């Protein structure tokens, strides 16, 4: 789970983004609180903004390239969906909630879109025996780099 945490002088906004397949909703919770400590247990904490979105997009793209490279000469006809990096400006213009929560929501929504693309990539990868042998049979964890659990 990722926790997008936007600390402001008057409150802290937290959005949870689920990263595992089968969770009921990718965006699973939102809070405006004074102390978010209990909401961060077991979560990878990130701050809102383009940097974390771009980092995750780059990491997914790199893994997509690794899958494609592993296919060369061994797998024919594997189609991998292109990575679409969410447009934070478009997301911001679509926001309709509390103004204080906009930055966190935009980042959480962008991350949720990337999580869904990761799951699609992993489904496509797991559809080929050779790629299961190279990378494993199970869905790999989301490649969150430079972020630690809270």
PDB file of C-alpha atoms in Angstrom:
ATOM      1  CA  UNK A   1       0.000   0.000   0.000  1.00  0.00           C
ATOM      2  CA  UNK A   2       1.144   3.525  -0.753  1.00  0.00           C
ATOM      3  CA  UNK A   3       0.160   6.417   1.505  1.00  0.00           C
ATOM      4  CA  UNK A   4       0.255   9.820  -0.182  1.00  0.00           C
ATOM      5  CA  UNK A   5       0.779  12.229   2.712  1.00  0.00           C
ATOM      6  CA  UNK A   6       0.363  15.992   2.281  1.00  0.00           C
ATOM      7  CA  UNK A   7       1.344  17.707   5.526  1.00  0.00           C
ATOM      8  CA  UNK A   8      -0.059  21.219   5.807  1.00  0.00           C
ATOM      9  CA  UNK A   9       0.127  23.684   8.715  1.00  0.00           C
ATOM     10  CA  UNK A  10      -3.550  23.170   9.602  1.00  0.00           C
ATOM     11  CA  UNK A  11      -4.020  19.458   8.795  1.00  0.00           C
ATOM     12  CA  UNK A  12      -2.541  16.429   7.073  1.00  0.00           C
ATOM     13  CA  UNK A  13      -4.227  14.779   4.092  1.00  0.00           C
ATOM     14  CA  UNK A  14      -3.672  11.047   3.531  1.00  0.00           C
ATOM     15  CA  UNK A  15      -4.805   8.977   0.542  1.00  0.00           C
ATOM     16  CA  UNK A  16      -4.236   5.204   0.486  1.00  0.00           C
ATOM     17  CA  UNK A  17      -3.454   3.490  -2.826  1.00  0.00           C
ATOM     18  CA  UNK A  18      -3.590  -0.320  -2.792  1.00  0.00           C
ATOM     19  CA  UNK A  19      -0.831  -2.045  -4.759  1.00  0.00           C
ATOM     20  CA  UNK A  20      -1.914  -5.686  -4.668  1.00  0.00           C
ATOM     21  CA  UNK A  21      -4.225  -7.469  -7.075  1.00  0.00           C
ATOM     22  CA  UNK A  22      -7.670  -8.289  -5.777  1.00  0.00           C
ATOM     23  CA  UNK A  23      -8.133  -5.392  -3.405  1.00  0.00           C
ATOM     24  CA  UNK A  24     -11.639  -4.016  -3.642  1.00  0.00           C
ATOM     25  CA  UNK A  25     -10.550  -0.581  -4.820  1.00  0.00           C
ATOM     26  CA  UNK A  26      -7.192   0.807  -5.843  1.00  0.00           C
ATOM     27  CA  UNK A  27      -7.870   4.057  -3.979  1.00  0.00           C
ATOM     28  CA  UNK A  28      -9.069   2.745  -0.673  1.00  0.00           C
ATOM     29  CA  UNK A  29      -9.253   5.634   1.736  1.00  0.00           C
ATOM     30  CA  UNK A  30      -8.871   9.332   2.332  1.00  0.00           C
ATOM     31  CA  UNK A  31      -8.533  11.309   5.527  1.00  0.00           C
ATOM     32  CA  UNK A  32      -7.941  14.856   6.704  1.00  0.00           C
ATOM     33  CA  UNK A  33      -6.379  14.486  10.152  1.00  0.00           C
ATOM     34  CA  UNK A  34      -4.107  16.154  12.679  1.00  0.00           C
ATOM     35  CA  UNK A  35      -1.907  13.079  13.282  1.00  0.00           C
ATOM     36  CA  UNK A  36      -1.706  10.445  10.529  1.00  0.00           C
ATOM     37  CA  UNK A  37       0.503   7.947  12.409  1.00  0.00           C
ATOM     38  CA  UNK A  38      -2.085   5.142  12.575  1.00  0.00           C
ATOM     39  CA  UNK A  39      -2.883   5.551   8.875  1.00  0.00           C
ATOM     40  CA  UNK A  40       0.725   4.947   7.837  1.00  0.00           C
ATOM     41  CA  UNK A  41       1.320   1.528   9.406  1.00  0.00           C
ATOM     42  CA  UNK A  42       2.487  -0.863   6.686  1.00  0.00           C
ATOM     43  CA  UNK A  43       2.375   1.790   3.982  1.00  0.00           C
ATOM     44  CA  UNK A  44       5.047   3.219   1.729  1.00  0.00           C
ATOM     45  CA  UNK A  45       4.852   6.924   2.491  1.00  0.00           C
ATOM     46  CA  UNK A  46       5.248   9.400  -0.372  1.00  0.00           C
ATOM     47  CA  UNK A  47       4.737  13.129  -0.660  1.00  0.00           C
ATOM     48  CA  UNK A  48       2.414  14.519  -3.305  1.00  0.00           C
ATOM     49  CA  UNK A  49       3.819  15.810  -6.553  1.00  0.00           C
ATOM     50  CA  UNK A  50       5.188  14.929  -9.944  1.00  0.00           C
ATOM     51  CA  UNK A  51       8.455  13.439  -8.669  1.00  0.00           C
ATOM     52  CA  UNK A  52       6.969  10.283  -7.135  1.00  0.00           C
ATOM     53  CA  UNK A  53       4.713   9.762 -10.170  1.00  0.00           C
ATOM     54  CA  UNK A  54       7.630  10.160 -12.582  1.00  0.00           C
ATOM     55  CA  UNK A  55       9.829   7.859 -10.457  1.00  0.00           C
ATOM     56  CA  UNK A  56       7.229   5.084 -10.500  1.00  0.00           C
ATOM     57  CA  UNK A  57       6.570   5.547 -14.228  1.00  0.00           C
ATOM     58  CA  UNK A  58      10.309   5.236 -14.934  1.00  0.00           C
ATOM     59  CA  UNK A  59      10.559   2.110 -12.769  1.00  0.00           C
ATOM     60  CA  UNK A  60       7.596   0.453 -14.508  1.00  0.00           C
ATOM     61  CA  UNK A  61       9.009   1.416 -17.900  1.00  0.00           C
ATOM     62  CA  UNK A  62      12.370  -0.131 -16.969  1.00  0.00           C
ATOM     63  CA  UNK A  63      10.659  -3.365 -15.907  1.00  0.00           C
ATOM     64  CA  UNK A  64       8.642  -3.353 -19.139  1.00  0.00           C
ATOM     65  CA  UNK A  65      11.932  -3.060 -21.055  1.00  0.00           C
ATOM     66  CA  UNK A  66      13.375  -5.992 -19.064  1.00  0.00           C
ATOM     67  CA  UNK A  67      10.358  -8.125 -19.980  1.00  0.00           C
ATOM     68  CA  UNK A  68      10.690  -7.163 -23.638  1.00  0.00           C
ATOM     69  CA  UNK A  69      14.435  -7.986 -23.589  1.00  0.00           C
ATOM     70  CA  UNK A  70      13.723 -11.378 -22.023  1.00  0.00           C
ATOM     71  CA  UNK A  71      11.346 -12.089 -24.926  1.00  0.00           C
ATOM     72  CA  UNK A  72      13.953 -11.575 -27.634  1.00  0.00           C
ATOM     73  CA  UNK A  73      14.482 -14.849 -29.443  1.00  0.00           C
ATOM     74  CA  UNK A  74      12.296 -16.802 -27.029  1.00  0.00           C
ATOM     75  CA  UNK A  75       8.756 -15.415 -27.178  1.00  0.00           C
ATOM     76  CA  UNK A  76       6.854 -14.441 -30.300  1.00  0.00           C
ATOM     77  CA  UNK A  77       3.776 -12.264 -30.475  1.00  0.00           C
ATOM     78  CA  UNK A  78       3.825 -10.879 -26.945  1.00  0.00           C
ATOM     79  CA  UNK A  79       2.050  -7.552 -26.945  1.00  0.00           C
ATOM     80  CA  UNK A  80       2.827  -5.248 -24.046  1.00  0.00           C
ATOM     81  CA  UNK A  81       0.574  -2.265 -23.535  1.00  0.00           C
ATOM     82  CA  UNK A  82       2.431   1.054 -23.748  1.00  0.00           C
ATOM     83  CA  UNK A  83       2.943   2.902 -20.491  1.00  0.00           C
ATOM     84  CA  UNK A  84       0.762   6.003 -20.242  1.00  0.00           C
ATOM     85  CA  UNK A  85       2.099   8.501 -17.719  1.00  0.00           C
ATOM     86  CA  UNK A  86      -0.822  10.272 -16.030  1.00  0.00           C
ATOM     87  CA  UNK A  87      -1.173  14.004 -16.700  1.00  0.00           C
ATOM     88  CA  UNK A  88      -1.281  15.698 -13.289  1.00  0.00           C
ATOM     89  CA  UNK A  89      -2.736  18.880 -14.781  1.00  0.00           C
ATOM     90  CA  UNK A  90      -5.680  17.014 -16.279  1.00  0.00           C
ATOM     91  CA  UNK A  91      -6.251  15.200 -12.996  1.00  0.00           C
ATOM     92  CA  UNK A  92      -6.091  18.469 -11.041  1.00  0.00           C
ATOM     93  CA  UNK A  93      -8.721  20.043 -13.287  1.00  0.00           C
ATOM     94  CA  UNK A  94     -11.025  17.053 -12.685  1.00  0.00           C
ATOM     95  CA  UNK A  95     -10.804  17.272  -8.872  1.00  0.00           C
ATOM     96  CA  UNK A  96     -14.029  18.213  -7.056  1.00  0.00           C
ATOM     97  CA  UNK A  97     -13.343  17.706  -3.351  1.00  0.00           C
ATOM     98  CA  UNK A  98     -12.003  19.717  -0.440  1.00  0.00           C
ATOM     99  CA  UNK A  99      -9.332  22.132  -1.728  1.00  0.00           C
ATOM    100  CA  UNK A 100      -6.867  21.016   0.960  1.00  0.00           C
ATOM    101  CA  UNK A 101      -6.992  17.440  -0.377  1.00  0.00           C
ATOM    102  CA  UNK A 102      -6.386  18.205  -4.073  1.00  0.00           C
ATOM    103  CA  UNK A 103      -2.599  17.698  -4.209  1.00  0.00           C
ATOM    104  CA  UNK A 104      -2.765  14.369  -2.401  1.00  0.00           C
ATOM    105  CA  UNK A 105      -5.738  13.200  -4.507  1.00  0.00           C
ATOM    106  CA  UNK A 106      -4.028  14.073  -7.792  1.00  0.00           C
ATOM    107  CA  UNK A 107      -0.903  12.158  -6.802  1.00  0.00           C
ATOM    108  CA  UNK A 108      -2.877   9.205  -5.427  1.00  0.00           C
ATOM    109  CA  UNK A 109      -4.995   9.032  -8.587  1.00  0.00           C
ATOM    110  CA  UNK A 110      -1.907   9.127 -10.806  1.00  0.00           C
ATOM    111  CA  UNK A 111      -0.257   6.401  -8.716  1.00  0.00           C
ATOM    112  CA  UNK A 112      -3.445   4.319  -8.866  1.00  0.00           C
ATOM    113  CA  UNK A 113      -3.405   4.569 -12.667  1.00  0.00           C
ATOM    114  CA  UNK A 114       0.220   3.418 -12.708  1.00  0.00           C
ATOM    115  CA  UNK A 115      -0.565   0.548 -10.310  1.00  0.00           C
ATOM    116  CA  UNK A 116      -3.283  -0.625 -12.701  1.00  0.00           C
ATOM    117  CA  UNK A 117      -0.833  -0.475 -15.608  1.00  0.00           C
ATOM    118  CA  UNK A 118       1.682  -2.495 -13.575  1.00  0.00           C
ATOM    119  CA  UNK A 119      -0.935  -5.179 -12.933  1.00  0.00           C
ATOM    120  CA  UNK A 120      -1.721  -5.279 -16.669  1.00  0.00           C
ATOM    121  CA  UNK A 121       1.979  -5.675 -17.491  1.00  0.00           C
ATOM    122  CA  UNK A 122       2.310  -8.463 -14.945  1.00  0.00           C
ATOM    123  CA  UNK A 123      -0.767 -10.229 -16.338  1.00  0.00           C
ATOM    124  CA  UNK A 124       0.701 -10.025 -19.837  1.00  0.00           C
ATOM    125  CA  UNK A 125       4.078 -11.260 -18.571  1.00  0.00           C
ATOM    126  CA  UNK A 126       2.590 -14.165 -16.647  1.00  0.00           C
ATOM    127  CA  UNK A 127       0.697 -15.330 -19.748  1.00  0.00           C
ATOM    128  CA  UNK A 128       3.969 -16.675 -21.185  1.00  0.00           C
ATOM    129  CA  UNK A 129       5.732 -19.684 -19.698  1.00  0.00           C
ATOM    130  CA  UNK A 130       9.196 -18.429 -20.642  1.00  0.00           C
ATOM    131  CA  UNK A 131       8.607 -15.149 -18.813  1.00  0.00           C
ATOM    132  CA  UNK A 132       7.318 -17.010 -15.764  1.00  0.00           C
ATOM    133  CA  UNK A 133      10.581 -18.949 -15.758  1.00  0.00           C
ATOM    134  CA  UNK A 134      12.636 -15.761 -16.017  1.00  0.00           C
ATOM    135  CA  UNK A 135      10.720 -13.524 -13.595  1.00  0.00           C
ATOM    136  CA  UNK A 136       8.633 -15.946 -11.527  1.00  0.00           C
ATOM    137  CA  UNK A 137       5.069 -17.192 -11.629  1.00  0.00           C
ATOM    138  CA  UNK A 138       3.639 -14.747  -9.134  1.00  0.00           C
ATOM    139  CA  UNK A 139       2.810 -11.099  -9.646  1.00  0.00           C
ATOM    140  CA  UNK A 140       5.906  -9.131  -8.726  1.00  0.00           C
ATOM    141  CA  UNK A 141       5.695  -6.276  -6.222  1.00  0.00           C
ATOM    142  CA  UNK A 142       5.256  -2.784  -7.583  1.00  0.00           C
ATOM    143  CA  UNK A 143       8.749  -1.406  -8.311  1.00  0.00           C
ATOM    144  CA  UNK A 144       8.699   1.452  -5.811  1.00  0.00           C
ATOM    145  CA  UNK A 145      12.238   2.761  -5.640  1.00  0.00           C
ATOM    146  CA  UNK A 146      13.743   5.188  -3.157  1.00  0.00           C
ATOM    147  CA  UNK A 147      10.741   4.889  -0.847  1.00  0.00           C
ATOM    148  CA  UNK A 148      10.621   3.011   2.422  1.00  0.00           C
ATOM    149  CA  UNK A 149       7.755   1.786   4.541  1.00  0.00           C
ATOM    150  CA  UNK A 150       6.567   4.345   7.065  1.00  0.00           C
TER     151      UNK A 150
END
